Short mmCIF file of C-alpha atoms in Angstrom, two decimals:
data_model
loop_
_atom_site.label_atom_id
_atom_site.label_comp_id
_atom_site.label_asym_id
_atom_site.label_seq_id
_atom_site.Cartn_x
_atom_site.Cartn_y
_atom_site.Cartn_z
CA MET A 5 32.44 26.72 17.70
CA LEU A 6 31.07 23.24 18.31
CA LYS A 7 33.69 21.21 20.17
CA HIS A 8 33.79 17.50 19.47
CA THR A 9 36.06 14.49 19.53
CA ARG A 10 36.23 11.45 17.29
CA LYS A 11 35.75 8.07 18.92
CA GLY A 12 36.15 5.40 16.25
CA ASN A 13 33.15 5.66 13.92
CA TRP A 14 31.46 8.18 16.19
CA MET A 15 31.62 11.92 16.77
CA GLU A 16 31.18 12.78 20.45
CA ILE A 17 29.73 16.14 21.52
CA ASN A 18 29.04 17.40 25.02
CA THR A 19 25.81 19.33 24.56
CA PRO A 20 26.68 23.07 24.48
CA LYS A 21 24.47 25.92 25.69
CA ARG A 22 23.10 26.61 22.23
CA TRP A 23 21.80 23.03 21.97
CA ALA A 24 20.36 22.81 25.49
CA GLY A 25 16.56 22.60 25.33
CA LYS A 26 16.59 21.56 21.67
CA THR A 27 15.76 18.10 20.39
CA ILE A 28 17.84 16.03 17.99
CA GLU A 29 15.03 16.67 15.50
CA ASP A 30 15.49 20.43 15.96
CA ILE A 31 19.22 20.21 15.34
CA PHE A 32 18.90 18.11 12.19
CA ARG A 33 15.92 19.94 10.67
CA LYS A 34 16.42 23.54 11.80
CA ASP A 35 20.08 24.05 12.71
CA TRP A 36 21.69 21.84 10.05
CA GLU A 37 18.73 21.71 7.62
CA VAL A 38 19.50 18.09 6.75
CA PRO A 39 17.29 16.60 3.99
CA LYS A 40 14.41 14.41 5.16
CA LYS A 41 15.80 11.25 3.54
CA LEU A 42 19.16 11.49 5.28
CA THR A 43 17.53 12.45 8.58
CA HIS A 44 15.33 9.36 8.28
CA ILE A 45 18.43 7.18 7.79
CA PHE A 46 20.07 8.54 10.95
CA ARG A 47 16.86 7.93 12.88
CA MET A 48 16.05 4.45 11.56
CA GLU A 49 19.62 3.13 11.79
CA ASN A 50 20.08 4.42 15.35
CA LYS A 51 23.06 6.55 14.43
CA ILE A 52 22.48 8.91 17.39
CA LEU A 53 23.10 8.04 21.03
CA VAL A 54 22.53 10.29 24.04
CA ASN A 55 24.37 9.37 27.22
CA GLY A 56 24.99 5.90 25.80
CA ASN A 57 21.36 5.19 24.96
CA LYS A 58 19.33 5.25 21.75
CA ALA A 59 18.38 8.87 21.21
CA SER A 60 14.84 10.13 21.64
CA TRP A 61 14.50 12.54 18.75
CA SER A 62 11.70 14.47 20.47
CA SER A 63 13.23 14.88 23.96
CA PRO A 64 15.07 18.14 24.77
CA LEU A 65 18.80 17.84 25.39
CA ASN A 66 20.30 18.97 28.67
CA LEU A 67 23.50 20.97 29.01
CA GLY A 68 26.40 18.52 29.10
CA ASP A 69 24.53 15.52 27.68
CA LYS A 70 26.94 13.30 25.76
CA VAL A 71 25.73 13.02 22.16
CA LEU A 72 27.29 10.45 19.84
CA ILE A 73 26.68 10.66 16.08
CA LYS A 74 27.84 7.82 13.84
CA LEU A 75 29.53 9.52 10.91
CA PHE A 76 32.73 7.72 10.01
CA GLU A 77 31.66 4.48 8.38
CA GLU A 78 32.92 2.46 5.46
CA GLU A 79 30.63 3.18 2.53
CA SER A 80 29.91 1.68 -0.87
CA LEU A 81 27.99 4.52 -2.51
CA ASN A 82 29.93 4.37 -5.74
CA ASN A 83 32.66 2.45 -7.52
CA THR A 84 35.11 5.33 -7.82
CA HIS A 85 38.40 3.98 -9.10
CA ALA A 86 41.30 5.23 -6.98
CA PHE A 87 43.84 7.15 -9.08
CA PHE A 88 47.18 8.37 -7.72
CA TYR A 89 47.98 12.04 -8.22
CA ASP A 90 49.99 14.14 -5.79
CA VAL A 91 47.28 16.75 -5.34
CA GLN A 92 47.88 19.63 -2.91
CA VAL A 93 45.71 19.74 0.23
CA LEU A 94 44.78 23.23 1.47
CA PHE A 95 42.62 22.24 4.47
CA GLU A 96 41.56 18.96 6.01
CA ASP A 97 39.87 17.56 9.09
CA ASP A 98 37.56 14.64 9.83
CA HIS A 99 34.68 16.21 7.93
CA VAL A 100 35.88 18.26 4.95
CA ILE A 101 38.87 18.62 2.67
CA VAL A 102 39.91 21.37 0.25
CA PHE A 103 42.23 20.54 -2.64
CA ASN A 104 44.18 22.79 -4.99
CA LYS A 105 42.98 21.39 -8.32
CA PRO A 106 45.60 21.10 -11.08
CA PRO A 107 44.87 22.04 -14.70
CA PHE A 108 43.81 19.57 -17.40
CA MET A 109 41.90 17.35 -14.96
CA ASN A 110 38.14 16.83 -14.73
CA THR A 111 36.57 17.33 -11.32
CA HIS A 112 34.61 14.08 -11.57
CA PRO A 113 34.18 11.20 -14.06
CA ASN A 114 31.90 11.90 -17.00
CA ASP A 115 31.63 8.21 -17.94
CA ASP A 116 32.91 4.79 -16.86
CA THR A 117 36.20 5.23 -18.73
CA ASP A 118 37.03 8.57 -17.08
CA LYS A 119 39.20 7.43 -14.14
CA ASP A 120 41.92 10.07 -13.82
CA THR A 121 39.79 12.83 -12.30
CA LEU A 122 40.21 14.84 -9.11
CA LEU A 123 37.46 12.79 -7.47
CA ASN A 124 39.43 9.61 -8.22
CA ALA A 125 42.62 11.21 -6.89
CA ALA A 126 40.77 12.33 -3.76
CA GLN A 127 39.52 8.78 -3.21
CA PHE A 128 43.07 7.46 -3.52
CA TYR A 129 44.30 10.09 -1.06
CA LEU A 130 41.79 8.96 1.56
CA GLN A 131 42.50 5.27 0.99
CA SER A 132 46.24 5.86 1.35
CA LYS A 133 45.51 7.22 4.84
CA GLY A 134 43.38 4.23 5.74
CA GLU A 135 40.08 6.13 5.45
CA LYS A 136 37.36 4.11 3.74
CA ALA A 137 34.72 6.81 3.36
CA THR A 138 33.29 7.77 -0.02
CA ILE A 139 34.32 11.35 -0.69
CA ARG A 140 31.77 13.81 -2.09
CA GLN A 141 32.43 16.87 -4.22
CA VAL A 142 30.51 19.95 -3.12
CA HIS A 143 31.03 22.04 -6.26
CA ARG A 144 33.11 21.70 -9.40
CA LEU A 145 35.72 23.47 -11.49
CA ASP A 146 36.10 23.25 -15.25
CA ARG A 147 38.71 20.81 -16.52
CA ASP A 148 41.27 23.53 -17.29
CA THR A 149 40.53 25.72 -14.28
CA THR A 150 42.83 25.46 -11.26
CA GLY A 151 42.42 26.26 -7.59
CA ALA A 152 40.47 25.62 -4.40
CA ILE A 153 37.71 23.04 -4.52
CA LEU A 154 35.72 21.66 -1.60
CA PHE A 155 34.88 18.03 -0.78
CA ALA A 156 32.97 16.41 2.09
CA LYS A 157 34.16 13.25 3.83
CA HIS A 158 30.78 11.96 4.99
CA ALA A 159 27.09 12.25 4.15
CA LEU A 160 26.12 14.70 6.89
CA ALA A 161 28.85 17.21 6.01
CA GLY A 162 27.99 16.79 2.33
CA ALA A 163 24.29 17.50 2.90
CA ILE A 164 24.98 20.61 5.00
CA LEU A 165 27.49 21.95 2.47
CA ASP A 166 25.08 21.31 -0.42
CA ARG A 167 22.48 23.43 1.37
CA MET A 168 25.08 26.15 2.05
CA LEU A 169 26.03 26.17 -1.63
CA GLU A 170 22.39 26.57 -2.65
CA LYS A 171 22.04 29.51 -0.24
CA HIS A 172 25.23 31.15 -1.59
CA GLU A 173 27.00 30.75 1.75
CA ILE A 174 30.21 29.39 0.22
CA LYS A 175 32.26 32.29 -1.12
CA ARG A 176 34.57 31.67 -4.08
CA THR A 177 37.03 34.24 -5.41
CA TYR A 178 38.70 33.74 -8.78
CA ILE A 179 41.54 35.41 -10.64
CA ALA A 180 41.26 35.72 -14.42
CA ILE A 181 43.33 37.29 -17.16
CA VAL A 182 41.16 38.83 -19.84
CA GLN A 183 41.81 40.48 -23.16
CA GLY A 184 41.66 44.26 -23.33
CA HIS A 185 41.20 46.98 -20.72
CA LEU A 186 37.94 47.22 -18.83
CA ARG A 187 35.86 50.40 -19.14
CA LYS A 188 34.50 49.93 -15.64
CA LYS A 189 37.12 48.90 -13.11
CA LYS A 190 34.49 47.33 -10.88
CA GLY A 191 31.01 46.02 -11.57
CA THR A 192 28.43 43.24 -11.57
CA ILE A 193 27.33 41.13 -14.52
CA HIS A 194 23.76 39.95 -13.91
CA GLU A 195 22.85 38.01 -17.04
CA PRO A 196 21.11 34.61 -17.31
CA ILE A 197 23.10 31.73 -18.77
CA GLY A 198 21.75 28.84 -20.80
CA ARG A 199 22.96 26.21 -23.23
CA ASP A 200 24.05 27.12 -26.74
CA ARG A 201 21.83 24.96 -28.97
CA HIS A 202 24.44 25.13 -31.73
CA HIS A 203 27.27 23.65 -29.64
CA PRO A 204 27.30 20.59 -27.32
CA THR A 205 29.35 22.15 -24.49
CA ARG A 206 29.20 25.90 -24.92
CA ARG A 207 26.96 28.15 -22.83
CA ARG A 208 25.69 31.65 -23.66
CA VAL A 209 23.83 34.57 -22.18
CA SER A 210 20.18 33.81 -22.85
CA PRO A 211 16.91 35.35 -21.61
CA THR A 212 15.61 31.81 -21.03
CA GLY A 213 18.70 30.72 -19.08
CA GLN A 214 19.29 30.43 -15.34
CA GLU A 215 20.04 33.49 -13.24
CA ALA A 216 23.78 34.15 -13.02
CA ILE A 217 25.58 36.89 -11.08
CA THR A 218 29.31 37.64 -11.29
CA HIS A 219 31.01 40.48 -9.42
CA TYR A 220 34.33 41.63 -10.86
CA GLN A 221 37.10 44.09 -10.00
CA LEU A 222 40.25 45.09 -11.88
CA ILE A 223 43.49 44.10 -10.15
CA LYS A 224 45.99 45.40 -12.67
CA GLU A 225 46.60 45.98 -16.36
CA GLU A 226 49.53 44.42 -18.16
CA ASN A 227 50.21 45.27 -21.79
CA SER A 228 46.87 44.77 -23.60
CA ASN A 229 45.41 42.46 -20.96
CA SER A 230 43.76 42.85 -17.55
CA TYR A 231 43.97 40.82 -14.34
CA VAL A 232 40.50 40.62 -12.84
CA LYS A 233 39.16 39.37 -9.51
CA CYS A 234 35.76 37.66 -9.78
CA LEU A 235 33.32 36.62 -7.06
CA LEU A 236 30.52 34.22 -7.89
CA GLU A 237 27.09 34.74 -6.40
CA THR A 238 25.76 31.82 -8.45
CA GLY A 239 27.55 28.79 -9.87
CA ARG A 240 26.51 28.23 -13.46
CA THR A 241 28.59 26.16 -15.84
CA HIS A 242 31.33 28.31 -17.44
CA GLN A 243 29.84 31.37 -15.68
CA ILE A 244 32.92 33.60 -15.47
CA ARG A 245 34.02 32.63 -18.96
CA VAL A 246 30.59 33.38 -20.47
CA HIS A 247 30.03 36.62 -18.56
CA LEU A 248 33.43 38.19 -19.28
CA SER A 249 33.22 37.19 -22.93
CA HIS A 250 29.74 38.70 -23.04
CA ILE A 251 31.08 42.13 -22.04
CA GLY A 252 33.83 41.90 -24.63
CA HIS A 253 36.69 40.57 -22.53
CA PRO A 254 37.21 36.82 -23.09
CA LEU A 255 39.78 35.01 -20.98
CA LEU A 256 43.22 34.47 -22.43
CA GLY A 257 43.46 30.95 -23.80
CA ASP A 258 39.69 30.41 -23.77
CA ILE A 259 39.14 29.62 -27.44
CA LEU A 260 35.62 28.31 -26.74
CA TYR A 261 34.51 31.85 -25.86
CA GLY A 262 36.68 33.92 -28.18
CA GLY A 263 39.96 34.08 -26.28
CA LYS A 264 43.28 34.15 -28.09
CA PRO A 265 45.02 30.72 -28.08
CA ILE A 266 48.24 32.03 -26.55
CA LEU A 267 47.97 29.80 -23.46
CA LYS A 268 47.36 26.06 -23.14
CA ARG A 269 44.25 26.71 -21.04
CA GLN A 270 41.91 29.50 -20.07
CA ALA A 271 43.53 31.86 -17.54
CA LEU A 272 41.22 31.18 -14.60
CA HIS A 273 42.18 30.21 -11.04
CA ALA A 274 39.99 29.69 -7.96
CA ALA A 275 42.29 31.59 -5.61
CA LYS A 276 40.25 31.75 -2.41
CA LEU A 277 37.45 29.74 -0.79
CA GLU A 278 35.58 30.85 2.32
CA CYS A 279 32.82 29.09 4.24
CA ILE A 280 31.57 28.18 7.67
CA HIS A 281 32.53 24.66 8.72
CA PRO A 282 29.41 22.48 8.37
CA ILE A 283 29.88 20.81 11.76
CA THR A 284 31.98 23.02 14.03
CA GLY A 285 30.77 26.41 12.80
CA GLU A 286 34.32 27.79 12.58
CA GLU A 287 35.34 29.98 9.65
CA ILE A 288 37.39 28.28 6.93
CA ILE A 289 39.49 30.46 4.63
CA CYS A 290 41.67 28.72 2.05
CA TYR A 291 44.11 30.37 -0.35
CA ALA A 292 45.21 28.32 -3.36
CA PRO A 293 48.75 29.05 -4.64
CA PHE A 294 49.22 29.23 -8.40
CA ILE A 295 50.52 25.89 -9.68
CA ASP A 296 51.07 26.35 -13.43
CA ASN A 297 54.56 25.59 -14.70
CA PRO A 298 55.51 27.76 -16.46
CA PRO A 299 53.43 30.29 -14.51
CA ILE A 300 50.44 32.02 -16.07
CA PHE A 301 49.61 34.50 -13.30
CA ARG A 302 52.49 36.80 -12.42
CA SER A 303 53.08 39.27 -9.60
CA ILE A 304 49.75 38.53 -7.90
CA ASP A 305 49.65 38.05 -4.14
CA ILE A 306 46.65 35.79 -3.53
CA TYR A 307 46.72 36.59 0.19
CA THR A 308 45.70 40.18 -0.49
CA ILE A 309 42.66 39.54 -2.71
#
């Protein structure tokens, strides 16, 4: 775990053994895999100091060198309108935050008039604490899907998490209620997903679509429905909804993909999120309690999935 302290706008690190002999360039390009553009900004704007001096990006660090990285600055990357909503926080530190997304709320604005999204609520939450950073979503959840969703508080954390997401290093576990009883209690759906040319928002399994992989496992059966745990290996739009409908088991309430309209939303909840912290390297595991009122998911212990 990388130990650090916050000093105003700066993160201070005493060079650990695993950094000794490496250059700042090595750490940014190889350890953190930061994009070239963002690395260039840190270099050109002198956002790195070593022992109080402007960093030499090509000089090896020595054990115990004091490295300062300027991370916590006021930004003006977007004009996100702050919107108050008492959203539940599952994990937070200086670098990342995980919210428990409520239903019937977009993750981010789709146009200039869309101002009551989770991103807007997250911006308000930070501002109410006196933090002036521009928050960044790392992934998204459908409007009617609830559960754990990850945001970054600064550009470096956001870039590292984006790379981790691309490399499938952020693990997301969902709970769904589907129609019918599954023939196979456990399996993998490996079918490409693309747009449905006959519908503006719907997706479908298509040989010309993007690769999509969903792992599923039966939790329990209740009447004519099944509770299913799903793990995403990829993150396509509507992936779980499309894949489970494709095998004949649409989600309850998911009328877009053939589900019965007996619920106000599709029965899908992001119950667990696991990843390695982008800066410290510690393991983050977040469980998102069910928040529907009245409840949709019954007798499920999320801490055992």
